[in-house]
C-alpha positions as YAML, in Angstrom:
chain: A
units: angstrom
residues:
- id: 1
  name: UNK
  ca: [105.34, 81.05, 94.69]
- id: 2
  name: UNK
  ca: [105.41, 82.95, 97.98]
- id: 3
  name: UNK
  ca: [102.61, 83.98, 100.33]
- id: 4
  name: UNK
  ca: [101.88, 87.02, 102.45]
- id: 5
  name: UNK
  ca: [99.51, 87.11, 105.45]
- id: 6
  name: UNK
  ca: [96.87, 89.83, 105.19]
- id: 7
  name: UNK
  ca: [93.57, 90.27, 107.02]
- id: 8
  name: UNK
  ca: [93.58, 86.67, 108.24]
- id: 9
  name: UNK
  ca: [94.25, 85.27, 104.76]
- id: 10
  name: UNK
  ca: [97.22, 84.02, 102.80]
- id: 11
  name: UNK
  ca: [97.68, 85.76, 99.46]
- id: 12
  name: UNK
  ca: [99.91, 84.00, 96.96]
- id: 13
  name: UNK
  ca: [102.30, 85.99, 94.80]
- id: 14
  name: UNK
  ca: [105.34, 85.54, 92.62]
- id: 15
  name: UNK
  ca: [108.18, 87.90, 91.75]
- id: 16
  name: UNK
  ca: [110.43, 88.55, 88.79]
- id: 17
  name: UNK
  ca: [113.18, 91.09, 88.21]
- id: 18
  name: UNK
  ca: [115.84, 92.70, 90.38]
- id: 19
  name: UNK
  ca: [114.84, 93.37, 93.98]
- id: 20
  name: UNK
  ca: [116.23, 96.91, 93.67]
- id: 21
  name: UNK
  ca: [114.14, 97.79, 90.61]
- id: 22
  name: UNK
  ca: [110.94, 99.89, 90.82]
- id: 23
  name: UNK
  ca: [108.01, 97.69, 91.89]
- id: 24
  name: UNK
  ca: [105.09, 96.85, 89.63]
- id: 25
  name: UNK
  ca: [102.02, 94.97, 90.88]
- id: 26
  name: UNK
  ca: [99.97, 92.96, 88.36]
- id: 27
  name: UNK
  ca: [96.36, 92.14, 89.31]
- id: 28
  name: UNK
  ca: [94.23, 89.69, 87.34]
- id: 29
  name: UNK
  ca: [90.56, 89.69, 86.40]
- id: 30
  name: UNK
  ca: [87.66, 87.76, 87.93]
- id: 31
  name: UNK
  ca: [88.09, 83.99, 87.78]
- id: 32
  name: UNK
  ca: [91.76, 84.16, 86.83]
- id: 33
  name: UNK
  ca: [95.06, 84.23, 88.73]
- id: 34
  name: UNK
  ca: [98.52, 85.72, 88.55]
- id: 35
  name: UNK
  ca: [99.43, 83.19, 85.86]
- id: 36
  name: UNK
  ca: [97.45, 85.24, 83.34]
- id: 37
  name: UNK
  ca: [100.46, 87.58, 83.30]
- id: 38
  name: UNK
  ca: [103.01, 84.89, 82.36]
- id: 39
  name: UNK
  ca: [103.77, 86.60, 79.03]
- id: 40
  name: UNK
  ca: [103.64, 90.18, 80.27]
- id: 41
  name: UNK
  ca: [105.57, 89.80, 83.53]
- id: 42
  name: UNK
  ca: [108.90, 88.63, 82.03]
- id: 43
  name: UNK
  ca: [108.77, 91.49, 79.53]
- id: 44
  name: UNK
  ca: [108.47, 94.04, 82.34]
- id: 45
  name: UNK
  ca: [110.99, 92.34, 84.61]
- id: 46
  name: UNK
  ca: [113.94, 93.76, 82.67]
- id: 47
  name: UNK
  ca: [113.26, 97.19, 84.14]
- id: 48
  name: UNK
  ca: [111.01, 96.51, 87.15]
- id: 49
  name: UNK
  ca: [110.53, 94.24, 90.13]
- id: 50
  name: UNK
  ca: [107.28, 92.54, 89.08]
- id: 51
  name: UNK
  ca: [104.81, 91.08, 91.58]
- id: 52
  name: UNK
  ca: [101.92, 88.97, 90.29]
- id: 53
  name: UNK
  ca: [99.28, 88.51, 92.98]
- id: 54
  name: UNK
  ca: [96.38, 86.06, 93.34]
- id: 55
  name: UNK
  ca: [93.46, 88.01, 94.82]
- id: 56
  name: UNK
  ca: [91.43, 86.45, 97.65]
- id: 57
  name: UNK
  ca: [89.41, 83.48, 96.45]
- id: 58
  name: UNK
  ca: [91.56, 83.02, 93.33]
- id: 59
  name: UNK
  ca: [94.43, 80.80, 92.30]
- id: 60
  name: UNK
  ca: [96.61, 79.73, 95.21]
- id: 61
  name: UNK
  ca: [95.31, 82.38, 97.64]
- id: 62
  name: UNK
  ca: [92.94, 81.45, 100.43]
- id: 63
  name: UNK
  ca: [89.19, 81.31, 99.99]
- id: 64
  name: UNK
  ca: [87.36, 83.73, 102.26]
- id: 65
  name: UNK
  ca: [83.98, 84.11, 103.90]
- id: 66
  name: UNK
  ca: [83.35, 87.48, 102.29]
- id: 67
  name: UNK
  ca: [84.24, 89.22, 99.05]
- id: 68
  name: UNK
  ca: [84.02, 92.70, 97.57]
- id: 69
  name: UNK
  ca: [86.09, 95.19, 95.62]
- id: 70
  name: UNK
  ca: [86.76, 97.01, 98.89]
- id: 71
  name: UNK
  ca: [87.99, 93.91, 100.72]
- id: 72
  name: UNK
  ca: [90.36, 93.12, 97.87]
- id: 73
  name: UNK
  ca: [91.60, 96.72, 97.97]
- id: 74
  name: UNK
  ca: [92.23, 96.31, 101.69]
- id: 75
  name: UNK
  ca: [94.12, 93.07, 101.01]
- id: 76
  name: UNK
  ca: [96.29, 94.86, 98.47]
- id: 77
  name: UNK
  ca: [97.02, 97.72, 100.86]
- id: 78
  name: UNK
  ca: [97.98, 95.28, 103.63]
- id: 79
  name: UNK
  ca: [100.16, 93.25, 101.27]
- id: 80
  name: UNK
  ca: [102.06, 96.36, 100.22]
- id: 81
  name: UNK
  ca: [102.59, 97.26, 103.88]
- id: 82
  name: UNK
  ca: [103.83, 93.78, 104.76]
- id: 83
  name: UNK
  ca: [106.16, 93.64, 101.77]
- id: 84
  name: UNK
  ca: [107.54, 97.09, 102.57]
- id: 85
  name: UNK
  ca: [106.37, 98.65, 99.30]
- id: 86
  name: UNK
  ca: [105.56, 102.28, 99.98]
- id: 87
  name: UNK
  ca: [104.96, 103.35, 96.37]
- id: 88
  name: UNK
  ca: [104.24, 101.13, 93.39]
- id: 89
  name: UNK
  ca: [102.99, 101.00, 89.85]
- id: 90
  name: UNK
  ca: [99.66, 99.18, 89.63]
- id: 91
  name: UNK
  ca: [98.54, 97.33, 86.51]
- id: 92
  name: UNK
  ca: [95.11, 95.73, 86.77]
- id: 93
  name: UNK
  ca: [92.81, 93.94, 84.37]
- id: 94
  name: UNK
  ca: [89.02, 94.16, 84.86]
- id: 95
  name: UNK
  ca: [88.49, 93.15, 88.52]
- id: 96
  name: UNK
  ca: [92.16, 93.91, 89.16]
- id: 97
  name: UNK
  ca: [91.71, 97.29, 87.53]
- id: 98
  name: UNK
  ca: [88.85, 98.15, 89.88]
- id: 99
  name: UNK
  ca: [90.91, 97.09, 92.91]
- id: 100
  name: UNK
  ca: [93.79, 99.24, 91.65]
- id: 101
  name: UNK
  ca: [91.45, 102.18, 90.96]
- id: 102
  name: UNK
  ca: [90.06, 102.08, 94.51]
- id: 103
  name: UNK
  ca: [93.51, 102.05, 96.10]
- id: 104
  name: UNK
  ca: [94.83, 104.80, 93.83]
- id: 105
  name: UNK
  ca: [91.82, 106.99, 94.59]
- id: 106
  name: UNK
  ca: [91.95, 106.51, 98.36]
- id: 107
  name: UNK
  ca: [95.74, 106.35, 98.84]
- id: 108
  name: UNK
  ca: [97.05, 108.39, 95.89]
- id: 109
  name: UNK
  ca: [100.47, 108.85, 97.46]
- id: 110
  name: UNK
  ca: [101.09, 105.10, 97.21]
- id: 111
  name: UNK
  ca: [100.72, 104.85, 93.43]
- id: 112
  name: UNK
  ca: [103.45, 106.03, 91.07]
- id: 113
  name: UNK
  ca: [101.80, 104.96, 87.79]
- id: 114
  name: UNK
  ca: [98.39, 103.37, 87.17]
- id: 115
  name: UNK
  ca: [97.37, 101.21, 84.22]
- id: 116
  name: UNK
  ca: [93.75, 100.09, 83.98]
- id: 117
  name: UNK
  ca: [93.09, 97.42, 81.36]
- id: 118
  name: UNK
  ca: [89.38, 97.28, 80.48]
- id: 119
  name: UNK
  ca: [88.23, 98.58, 83.91]
- id: 120
  name: UNK
  ca: [84.53, 97.90, 84.59]
- id: 121
  name: UNK
  ca: [82.84, 101.32, 84.77]
- id: 122
  name: UNK
  ca: [80.47, 101.88, 87.71]
- id: 123
  name: UNK
  ca: [77.33, 101.64, 85.61]
- id: 124
  name: UNK
  ca: [74.89, 98.74, 85.90]
- id: 125
  name: UNK
  ca: [76.04, 95.77, 83.86]
- id: 126
  name: UNK
  ca: [73.94, 95.27, 80.75]
- id: 127
  name: UNK
  ca: [72.85, 92.54, 80.58]
- id: 128
  name: UNK
  ca: [72.98, 91.88, 84.34]
- id: 129
  name: UNK
  ca: [75.63, 89.38, 85.41]
- id: 130
  name: UNK
  ca: [74.26, 86.00, 86.53]
- id: 131
  name: UNK
  ca: [75.94, 82.84, 87.79]
- id: 132
  name: UNK
  ca: [75.76, 79.66, 85.69]
- id: 133
  name: UNK
  ca: [73.12, 77.17, 86.82]
- id: 134
  name: UNK
  ca: [75.72, 74.47, 87.47]
- id: 135
  name: UNK
  ca: [79.00, 76.12, 88.52]
- id: 136
  name: UNK
  ca: [82.08, 73.96, 88.05]
- id: 137
  name: UNK
  ca: [82.97, 72.72, 91.55]
- id: 138
  name: UNK
  ca: [86.59, 72.22, 90.48]
- id: 139
  name: UNK
  ca: [87.09, 75.78, 89.23]
- id: 140
  name: UNK
  ca: [90.38, 77.37, 90.38]
- id: 141
  name: UNK
  ca: [88.47, 80.15, 92.13]
- id: 142
  name: UNK
  ca: [85.68, 80.57, 94.67]
- id: 143
  name: UNK
  ca: [82.24, 80.98, 93.08]
- id: 144
  name: UNK
  ca: [81.27, 83.08, 96.09]
- id: 145
  name: UNK
  ca: [83.80, 85.65, 94.89]
- id: 146
  name: UNK
  ca: [82.18, 85.64, 91.46]
- id: 147
  name: UNK
  ca: [78.71, 86.08, 92.96]
- id: 148
  name: UNK
  ca: [79.89, 89.01, 95.12]
- id: 149
  name: UNK
  ca: [81.56, 90.79, 92.20]
- id: 150
  name: UNK
  ca: [78.50, 90.22, 90.02]
- id: 151
  name: UNK
  ca: [76.31, 91.86, 92.67]
- id: 152
  name: UNK
  ca: [78.58, 94.90, 92.70]
- id: 153
  name: UNK
  ca: [78.66, 95.02, 88.90]
- id: 154
  name: UNK
  ca: [74.87, 94.89, 88.74]
- id: 155
  name: UNK
  ca: [74.43, 97.63, 91.36]
- id: 156
  name: UNK
  ca: [77.67, 99.65, 91.32]
- id: 157
  name: UNK
  ca: [78.51, 102.35, 93.81]
- id: 158
  name: UNK
  ca: [78.37, 105.70, 91.93]
- id: 159
  name: UNK
  ca: [80.92, 107.07, 94.41]
- id: 160
  name: UNK
  ca: [83.59, 105.19, 92.47]
- id: 161
  name: UNK
  ca: [83.42, 107.92, 89.82]
- id: 162
  name: UNK
  ca: [84.45, 110.54, 92.39]
- id: 163
  name: UNK
  ca: [87.52, 108.54, 93.39]
- id: 164
  name: UNK
  ca: [88.93, 109.01, 89.90]
- id: 165
  name: UNK
  ca: [89.30, 112.74, 90.55]
- id: 166
  name: UNK
  ca: [91.60, 112.02, 93.51]
- id: 167
  name: UNK
  ca: [94.06, 109.87, 91.58]
- id: 168
  name: UNK
  ca: [97.34, 111.76, 91.25]
- id: 169
  name: UNK
  ca: [99.33, 109.11, 89.37]
- id: 170
  name: UNK
  ca: [99.66, 109.37, 85.60]
- id: 171
  name: UNK
  ca: [97.04, 106.88, 84.46]
- id: 172
  name: UNK
  ca: [96.63, 104.88, 81.27]
- id: 173
  name: UNK
  ca: [93.32, 103.23, 80.42]
- id: 174
  name: UNK
  ca: [93.77, 100.42, 77.91]
- id: 175
  name: UNK
  ca: [90.53, 99.68, 76.07]
- id: 176
  name: UNK
  ca: [89.76, 96.67, 73.92]
- id: 177
  name: UNK
  ca: [87.61, 98.43, 71.35]
- id: 178
  name: UNK
  ca: [84.27, 97.39, 69.94]
- id: 179
  name: UNK
  ca: [84.97, 93.69, 70.45]
- id: 180
  name: UNK
  ca: [84.79, 94.26, 74.20]
- id: 181
  name: UNK
  ca: [81.55, 93.82, 76.11]
- id: 182
  name: UNK
  ca: [82.30, 96.95, 78.14]
- id: 183
  name: UNK
  ca: [80.91, 100.32, 76.96]
- id: 184
  name: UNK
  ca: [83.92, 102.03, 75.44]
- id: 185
  name: UNK
  ca: [82.50, 105.53, 75.92]
- id: 186
  name: UNK
  ca: [82.45, 104.87, 79.66]
- id: 187
  name: UNK
  ca: [86.10, 103.79, 79.58]
- id: 188
  name: UNK
  ca: [86.87, 107.10, 77.87]
- id: 189
  name: UNK
  ca: [85.01, 108.87, 80.67]
- id: 190
  name: UNK
  ca: [87.20, 107.10, 83.24]
- id: 191
  name: UNK
  ca: [90.32, 108.44, 81.54]
- id: 192
  name: UNK
  ca: [88.82, 111.92, 81.32]
- id: 193
  name: UNK
  ca: [88.01, 112.10, 85.03]
- id: 194
  name: UNK
  ca: [91.54, 111.24, 86.17]
- id: 195
  name: UNK
  ca: [93.52, 114.51, 86.28]
- id: 196
  name: UNK
  ca: [96.46, 112.97, 84.38]
- id: 197
  name: UNK
  ca: [94.47, 110.32, 82.54]
- id: 198
  name: UNK
  ca: [95.06, 108.95, 79.05]
- id: 199
  name: UNK
  ca: [93.43, 106.23, 76.98]
- id: 200
  name: UNK
  ca: [94.64, 103.97, 74.21]
- id: 201
  name: UNK
  ca: [92.58, 101.43, 72.31]
- id: 202
  name: UNK
  ca: [94.02, 98.08, 71.22]
- id: 203
  name: UNK
  ca: [91.28, 96.34, 69.23]
- id: 204
  name: UNK
  ca: [91.10, 92.88, 70.77]
- id: 205
  name: UNK
  ca: [88.13, 92.59, 73.09]
- id: 206
  name: UNK
  ca: [88.18, 92.44, 76.87]
- id: 207
  name: UNK
  ca: [91.39, 90.39, 77.29]
- id: 208
  name: UNK
  ca: [93.88, 92.74, 75.69]
- id: 209
  name: UNK
  ca: [97.03, 91.45, 77.37]
- id: 210
  name: UNK
  ca: [96.12, 87.86, 76.56]
- id: 211
  name: UNK
  ca: [94.97, 88.27, 72.96]
- id: 212
  name: UNK
  ca: [97.41, 90.99, 71.85]
- id: 213
  name: UNK
  ca: [100.34, 90.70, 74.27]
- id: 214
  name: UNK
  ca: [102.92, 92.40, 72.06]
- id: 215
  name: UNK
  ca: [100.76, 95.49, 71.57]
- id: 216
  name: UNK
  ca: [99.87, 95.53, 75.27]
- id: 217
  name: UNK
  ca: [103.51, 95.26, 76.36]
- id: 218
  name: UNK
  ca: [104.52, 98.00, 73.93]
- id: 219
  name: UNK
  ca: [101.84, 100.36, 75.24]
- id: 220
  name: UNK
  ca: [102.70, 99.65, 78.88]
- id: 221
  name: UNK
  ca: [106.46, 99.91, 78.36]
- id: 222
  name: UNK
  ca: [106.12, 103.24, 76.57]
- id: 223
  name: UNK
  ca: [103.90, 104.61, 79.32]
- id: 224
  name: UNK
  ca: [106.21, 103.47, 82.11]
- id: 225
  name: UNK
  ca: [109.24, 104.90, 80.32]
...
């Protein structure tokens, strides 16, 4: 695993595939790490240079004093700059999807394709997200990151909806169907607001790429082709 210095932090990442191939960035969900993509990444590495990144406060990346969707977006932007990646495909799950969405909406020229797996819509979480009473002190992530994301999920910024209209990349929203805790009609709205947005449903719940990897890989590969 390699690291890249961004905004005073070390972000850990790993790579697969030929260095000359088109770059794909994989971003994990809250409380996970780049290892969640260990089945998906090799499947994409035949045609792409695949980067799996640990977001701040997760996995092997540094813990930080502050967390938010916006700070993670800024980390991603800085990492792309440092790695010399001017235009990439972004694939994000949940938290990673929101980070990808923010970058694609604010810097549309940097994103070639966008895939949002179960992105959390900017509507108040129902029920509200709360931390466990006794968080595991040995968890492989910073509970402060979880608390910060929960606050943003409970009181989301409605301006996130407007960013969708500025995304120029062809975008695929992958929904998990009725087994997911996210409101599927809101995921459909996300796809509708992106000018070149599309949605596919893979009945599986929130963790599509983990629980139905073959279907997820097939959908992603077809979209990228």
